[in-house]
PDB file of C-alpha atoms in Angstrom:
ATOM      1  CA  LEU A1001       0.000   0.000   0.000  1.00 90.00           C
ATOM      2  CA  GLU A1002       0.918   3.598  -0.340  1.00 92.00           C
ATOM      3  CA  SER A1003       2.646   5.525   2.434  1.00 92.00           C
ATOM      4  CA  VAL A1004      -0.172   7.770   3.630  1.00 93.00           C
ATOM      5  CA  LYS A1005       2.213   9.760   5.849  1.00 93.00           C
ATOM      6  CA  GLU A1006       4.345  10.691   2.824  1.00 93.00           C
ATOM      7  CA  ILE A1007       1.353  11.617   0.676  1.00 94.00           C
ATOM      8  CA  THR A1008      -0.908  13.434   3.148  1.00 94.00           C
ATOM      9  CA  GLY A1009       1.168  14.015   6.279  1.00 94.00           C
ATOM     10  CA  TRP A1010      -1.253  11.924   8.381  1.00 94.00           C
ATOM     11  CA  ASP A1011       0.018   8.868  10.275  1.00 93.00           C
ATOM     12  CA  CYS A1012      -1.756   5.730   9.070  1.00 93.00           C
ATOM     13  CA  PRO A1013       0.123   2.721  10.498  1.00 93.00           C
ATOM     14  CA  HIS A1014      -1.678  -0.019   8.590  1.00 90.00           C
ATOM     15  CA  PHE A1015      -0.880   1.685   5.275  1.00 93.00           C
ATOM     16  CA  ASP A1016       2.488   3.225   6.147  1.00 94.00           C
ATOM     17  CA  ALA A1017       4.123  -0.036   7.272  1.00 95.00           C
ATOM     18  CA  LYS A1018       3.229  -1.686   3.972  1.00 94.00           C
ATOM     19  CA  GLY A1019       4.438   1.383   2.086  1.00 94.00           C
ATOM     20  CA  GLU A1020       7.793   1.050   3.865  1.00 95.00           C
ATOM     21  CA  VAL A1021       8.045  -2.600   2.764  1.00 96.00           C
ATOM     22  CA  GLU A1022       7.346  -1.584  -0.849  1.00 95.00           C
ATOM     23  CA  LYS A1023      10.068   1.086  -0.724  1.00 95.00           C
ATOM     24  CA  TYR A1024      12.553  -1.304   0.888  1.00 97.00           C
ATOM     25  CA  LEU A1025      12.006  -4.032  -1.718  1.00 96.00           C
ATOM     26  CA  ASP A1026      12.414  -1.496  -4.512  1.00 95.00           C
ATOM     27  CA  ARG A1027      15.515   0.078  -2.900  1.00 97.00           C
ATOM     28  CA  VAL A1028      17.376  -3.227  -2.460  1.00 98.00           C
ATOM     29  CA  GLY A1029      16.383  -4.411  -5.930  1.00 96.00           C
ATOM     30  CA  ILE A1030      14.250  -7.431  -5.045  1.00 96.00           C
ATOM     31  CA  PRO A1031      11.822  -8.075  -7.921  1.00 96.00           C
ATOM     32  CA  ASN A1032       8.319  -7.613  -6.562  1.00 96.00           C
ATOM     33  CA  THR A1033       4.746  -6.794  -7.398  1.00 97.00           C
ATOM     34  CA  SER A1034       2.554  -4.833  -5.026  1.00 96.00           C
ATOM     35  CA  VAL A1035      -1.154  -5.622  -5.001  1.00 97.00           C
ATOM     36  CA  ARG A1036      -2.764  -2.589  -3.392  1.00 97.00           C
ATOM     37  CA  CYS A1037      -6.225  -3.449  -2.141  1.00 96.00           C
ATOM     38  CA  ALA A1038      -9.192  -1.165  -1.767  1.00 97.00           C
ATOM     39  CA  ALA A1039     -11.265  -0.994   1.422  1.00 95.00           C
ATOM     40  CA  TYR A1040     -12.962  -4.316   2.110  1.00 96.00           C
ATOM     41  CA  PHE A1041     -16.720  -4.537   1.537  1.00 97.00           C
ATOM     42  CA  GLN A1042     -16.868  -6.707   4.676  1.00 96.00           C
ATOM     43  CA  MET A1043     -16.430  -3.628   6.886  1.00 93.00           C
ATOM     44  CA  PHE A1044     -20.065  -2.790   6.145  1.00 95.00           C
ATOM     45  CA  LEU A1045     -21.292  -6.010   7.800  1.00 93.00           C
ATOM     46  CA  SER A1046     -20.936  -4.976  11.424  1.00 80.00           C
ATOM     47  CA  ALA A1047     -20.882  -2.184  13.939  1.00 63.00           C
ATOM     48  CA  VAL A1048     -17.296  -1.519  12.833  1.00 60.00           C
ATOM     49  CA  ALA A1049     -18.959   0.411  10.017  1.00 67.00           C
ATOM     50  CA  GLY A1050     -20.474   2.711  12.640  1.00 78.00           C
ATOM     51  CA  TYR A1051     -24.215   1.956  12.426  1.00 89.00           C
ATOM     52  CA  GLN A1052     -26.056   3.790  15.211  1.00 92.00           C
ATOM     53  CA  LYS A1053     -29.665   2.770  15.802  1.00 93.00           C
ATOM     54  CA  GLN A1054     -32.126   5.637  16.144  1.00 96.00           C
ATOM     55  CA  GLU A1055     -35.386   5.755  18.119  1.00 97.00           C
ATOM     56  CA  ASP A1056     -37.438   5.369  14.940  1.00 97.00           C
ATOM     57  CA  GLY A1057     -35.603   2.122  14.052  1.00 95.00           C
ATOM     58  CA  SER A1058     -33.464   3.683  11.323  1.00 96.00           C
ATOM     59  CA  TYR A1059     -29.679   3.822  11.454  1.00 95.00           C
ATOM     60  CA  ILE A1060     -27.103   6.573  11.115  1.00 94.00           C
ATOM     61  CA  LEU A1061     -23.770   5.685   9.552  1.00 93.00           C
ATOM     62  CA  THR A1062     -21.221   8.275  10.689  1.00 92.00           C
ATOM     63  CA  THR A1063     -18.191   8.738   8.487  1.00 94.00           C
ATOM     64  CA  CYS A1064     -15.498  11.228   7.644  1.00 95.00           C
ATOM     65  CA  MET A1065     -15.318   9.929   4.055  1.00 94.00           C
ATOM     66  CA  GLN A1066     -16.295  12.902   1.916  1.00 95.00           C
ATOM     67  CA  GLY A1067     -15.924  11.610  -1.646  1.00 95.00           C
ATOM     68  CA  SER A1068     -16.040   8.218  -3.289  1.00 96.00           C
ATOM     69  CA  MET A1069     -14.199   5.188  -2.005  1.00 96.00           C
ATOM     70  CA  TYR A1070     -12.941   2.122  -3.804  1.00 97.00           C
ATOM     71  CA  GLY A1071     -14.017  -1.180  -2.293  1.00 98.00           C
ATOM     72  CA  VAL A1072     -13.432  -4.880  -2.877  1.00 98.00           C
ATOM     73  CA  ASP A1073     -14.709  -8.240  -1.628  1.00 98.00           C
ATOM     74  CA  ILE A1074     -11.943  -9.988   0.320  1.00 98.00           C
ATOM     75  CA  ASP A1075     -13.018 -13.265  -1.271  1.00 98.00           C
ATOM     76  CA  ASP A1076     -12.202 -11.916  -4.752  1.00 98.00           C
ATOM     77  CA  LEU A1077      -8.567 -11.162  -3.949  1.00 98.00           C
ATOM     78  CA  GLY A1078      -7.119 -14.687  -4.032  1.00 97.00           C
ATOM     79  CA  GLU A1079      -7.894 -15.181  -7.719  1.00 98.00           C
ATOM     80  CA  VAL A1080      -6.453 -11.731  -8.492  1.00 98.00           C
ATOM     81  CA  VAL A1081      -3.153 -12.648  -6.817  1.00 98.00           C
ATOM     82  CA  VAL A1082      -3.049 -16.062  -8.510  1.00 98.00           C
ATOM     83  CA  SER A1083      -3.489 -14.370 -11.903  1.00 98.00           C
ATOM     84  CA  VAL A1084      -0.654 -11.952 -11.104  1.00 98.00           C
ATOM     85  CA  PHE A1085       1.635 -14.831 -10.067  1.00 96.00           C
ATOM     86  CA  LYS A1086       0.865 -16.662 -13.319  1.00 98.00           C
ATOM     87  CA  GLN A1087       2.028 -13.650 -15.368  1.00 97.00           C
ATOM     88  CA  PRO A1088       5.323 -12.500 -13.828  1.00 96.00           C
ATOM     89  CA  GLU A1089       6.586 -11.053 -17.100  1.00 97.00           C
ATOM     90  CA  THR A1090       3.618  -8.670 -17.105  1.00 98.00           C
ATOM     91  CA  TYR A1091       3.454  -7.714 -13.437  1.00 98.00           C
ATOM     92  CA  ILE A1092       6.962  -7.815 -11.897  1.00 97.00           C
ATOM     93  CA  GLY A1093       7.846  -4.301 -10.785  1.00 96.00           C
ATOM     94  CA  LYS A1094       4.267  -3.046 -10.964  1.00 96.00           C
ATOM     95  CA  LYS A1095       2.011  -1.499  -8.336  1.00 96.00           C
ATOM     96  CA  ILE A1096      -1.472  -2.850  -9.017  1.00 97.00           C
ATOM     97  CA  GLY A1097      -4.507  -1.245  -7.383  1.00 97.00           C
ATOM     98  CA  VAL A1098      -7.454  -3.624  -7.144  1.00 98.00           C
ATOM     99  CA  ALA A1099     -11.130  -2.849  -6.534  1.00 98.00           C
ATOM    100  CA  GLY A1100     -14.570  -4.172  -7.347  1.00 98.00           C
ATOM    101  CA  ASP A1101     -16.420  -0.876  -7.093  1.00 98.00           C
ATOM    102  CA  GLN A1102     -16.114   2.841  -6.410  1.00 98.00           C
ATOM    103  CA  LEU A1103     -19.023   4.504  -4.622  1.00 98.00           C
ATOM    104  CA  THR A1104     -19.785   7.296  -2.191  1.00 97.00           C
ATOM    105  CA  TYR A1105     -20.797   6.402   1.370  1.00 95.00           C
ATOM    106  CA  GLU A1106     -24.335   7.444   0.443  1.00 97.00           C
ATOM    107  CA  GLN A1107     -24.329   4.935  -2.425  1.00 98.00           C
ATOM    108  CA  TYR A1108     -22.900   2.167  -0.229  1.00 97.00           C
ATOM    109  CA  SER A1109     -25.514   2.838   2.471  1.00 96.00           C
ATOM    110  CA  ASP A1110     -28.365   3.043  -0.091  1.00 98.00           C
ATOM    111  CA  ILE A1111     -27.427  -0.421  -1.343  1.00 98.00           C
ATOM    112  CA  VAL A1112     -27.254  -1.808   2.204  1.00 97.00           C
ATOM    113  CA  SER A1113     -30.663  -0.226   2.885  1.00 97.00           C
ATOM    114  CA  LYS A1114     -32.200  -1.800  -0.205  1.00 98.00           C
ATOM    115  CA  VAL A1115     -30.882  -5.317   0.398  1.00 97.00           C
ATOM    116  CA  THR A1116     -31.549  -5.379   4.161  1.00 96.00           C
ATOM    117  CA  GLY A1117     -34.726  -3.320   4.348  1.00 97.00           C
ATOM    118  CA  LYS A1118     -33.112  -1.097   7.019  1.00 95.00           C
ATOM    119  CA  LYS A1119     -33.255   2.668   6.586  1.00 96.00           C
ATOM    120  CA  ILE A1120     -29.709   4.053   6.772  1.00 96.00           C
ATOM    121  CA  LYS A1121     -28.677   7.696   6.606  1.00 95.00           C
ATOM    122  CA  VAL A1122     -25.110   8.955   6.334  1.00 96.00           C
ATOM    123  CA  ALA A1123     -23.758  11.627   8.683  1.00 95.00           C
ATOM    124  CA  LYS A1124     -20.499  13.186   7.553  1.00 96.00           C
ATOM    125  CA  ILE A1125     -18.068  14.828   9.932  1.00 96.00           C
ATOM    126  CA  PRO A1126     -14.569  16.263   9.419  1.00 97.00           C
ATOM    127  CA  HIS A1127     -11.609  13.872   9.450  1.00 95.00           C
ATOM    128  CA  GLU A1128     -10.101  15.722  12.409  1.00 97.00           C
ATOM    129  CA  VAL A1129     -13.253  15.211  14.501  1.00 96.00           C
ATOM    130  CA  PHE A1130     -13.572  11.540  13.583  1.00 95.00           C
ATOM    131  CA  ALA A1131      -9.928  10.956  14.530  1.00 95.00           C
ATOM    132  CA  LYS A1132     -10.714  11.993  18.112  1.00 95.00           C
ATOM    133  CA  PHE A1133     -13.624   9.577  18.618  1.00 92.00           C
ATOM    134  CA  PRO A1134     -13.105   7.462  21.752  1.00 90.00           C
ATOM    135  CA  VAL A1135     -13.039   4.290  19.672  1.00 85.00           C
ATOM    136  CA  PRO A1136      -9.948   2.132  19.129  1.00 87.00           C
ATOM    137  CA  GLY A1137      -8.493   2.840  15.701  1.00 89.00           C
ATOM    138  CA  ALA A1138     -10.576   5.966  15.020  1.00 92.00           C
ATOM    139  CA  ASP A1139      -7.420   7.948  14.221  1.00 94.00           C
ATOM    140  CA  ASP A1140      -6.249   5.271  11.758  1.00 92.00           C
ATOM    141  CA  ILE A1141      -9.660   5.143  10.058  1.00 92.00           C
ATOM    142  CA  ALA A1142      -9.720   8.942   9.820  1.00 95.00           C
ATOM    143  CA  ALA A1143      -6.229   8.937   8.272  1.00 95.00           C
ATOM    144  CA  THR A1144      -7.293   6.237   5.792  1.00 94.00           C
ATOM    145  CA  PHE A1145     -10.382   8.165   4.716  1.00 95.00           C
ATOM    146  CA  HIS A1146      -8.389  11.412   4.568  1.00 95.00           C
ATOM    147  CA  PHE A1147      -6.024   9.605   2.185  1.00 96.00           C
ATOM    148  CA  TYR A1148      -8.954   8.312   0.093  1.00 95.00           C
ATOM    149  CA  ASP A1149     -10.296  11.867  -0.106  1.00 95.00           C
ATOM    150  CA  HIS A1150      -6.992  13.717  -0.692  1.00 93.00           C
ATOM    151  CA  GLY A1151      -4.290  11.236  -1.691  1.00 90.00           C
ATOM    152  CA  ASN A1152      -5.862   9.995  -4.924  1.00 86.00           C
ATOM    153  CA  PRO A1153      -5.192   6.265  -4.514  1.00 93.00           C
ATOM    154  CA  VAL A1154      -5.189   4.499  -7.853  1.00 92.00           C
ATOM    155  CA  ARG A1155      -7.320   1.374  -8.065  1.00 97.00           C
ATOM    156  CA  ASP A1156      -8.318  -0.238 -11.358  1.00 98.00           C
ATOM    157  CA  ILE A1157     -11.697  -1.954 -11.458  1.00 98.00           C
ATOM    158  CA  GLN A1158     -11.305  -3.075 -15.089  1.00 98.00           C
ATOM    159  CA  LEU A1159      -7.887  -4.644 -14.440  1.00 98.00           C
ATOM    160  CA  THR A1160      -9.271  -6.332 -11.325  1.00 98.00           C
ATOM    161  CA  LYS A1161     -12.061  -7.857 -13.429  1.00 98.00           C
ATOM    162  CA  GLN A1162      -9.518  -8.995 -16.024  1.00 98.00           C
ATOM    163  CA  LEU A1163      -7.481 -10.701 -13.309  1.00 98.00           C
ATOM    164  CA  ASN A1164     -10.622 -12.179 -11.716  1.00 98.00           C
ATOM    165  CA  PRO A1165     -13.678 -12.152 -13.999  1.00 98.00           C
ATOM    166  CA  ASN A1166     -15.835 -13.121 -10.992  1.00 98.00           C
ATOM    167  CA  THR A1167     -15.031  -9.914  -9.088  1.00 98.00           C
ATOM    168  CA  HIS A1168     -18.163  -8.650  -7.350  1.00 98.00           C
ATOM    169  CA  SER A1169     -19.597  -5.155  -7.416  1.00 98.00           C
ATOM    170  CA  PHE A1170     -20.805  -3.887  -4.040  1.00 98.00           C
ATOM    171  CA  GLN A1171     -24.422  -4.490  -5.109  1.00 98.00           C
ATOM    172  CA  GLU A1172     -23.663  -8.133  -5.970  1.00 98.00           C
ATOM    173  CA  TRP A1173     -21.705  -8.633  -2.761  1.00 98.00           C
ATOM    174  CA  ALA A1174     -24.393  -7.020  -0.580  1.00 98.00           C
ATOM    175  CA  GLU A1175     -27.140  -9.171  -2.106  1.00 98.00           C
ATOM    176  CA  LYS A1176     -25.045 -12.293  -1.505  1.00 97.00           C
ATOM    177  CA  ASN A1177     -24.452 -11.225   2.131  1.00 97.00           C
ATOM    178  CA  LYS A1178     -27.831  -9.647   2.968  1.00 96.00           C
ATOM    179  CA  ASN A1179     -28.372 -12.028   5.910  1.00 95.00           C
ATOM    180  CA  ASN A1180     -24.916 -11.352   7.360  1.00 95.00           C
ATOM    181  CA  PHE A1181     -25.352  -7.680   8.253  1.00 93.00           C
ATOM    182  CA  ASP A1182     -25.135  -7.208  12.032  1.00 86.00           C
ATOM    183  CA  PHE A1183     -26.841  -3.996  13.058  1.00 83.00           C
TER     184      PHE A1183
END
């Protein structure tokens, strides 16, 4: 993954450590390919996504994500990596961004609403405010979303579908997982 700290100035340990590995491998000359994943669709399954039940039975999904966000089904990644390994002459030395979809949080939540029958509204707050939430990892999530909004990560849905023709869109994934959402 990219080094968020270098790109945006925000510390993002789960990205930055992987970015350091990429730089090290390149610096010492070890042939490598980096498969840079998008956010996992699976984060929308549970309270980790931030669903807050309201008195009327609807839910609020609080986020600091302001624009669109690439996403991917974890289960689609294995076939992508296998395809890359089978074509070293094409992919050695490349940084490949993989994704199954690119939607706004409103679009993600609308799809979840439609497949689950739950009414979900999105509440957007600034990255800096989200980072201070008293929740473990809130600062890392805020840094990740700040990067998605300002760092212009490159993910390629068409290439992902070439590498794995069975790559799911968020709509397809949500329909397949409609009974797994834990509100």
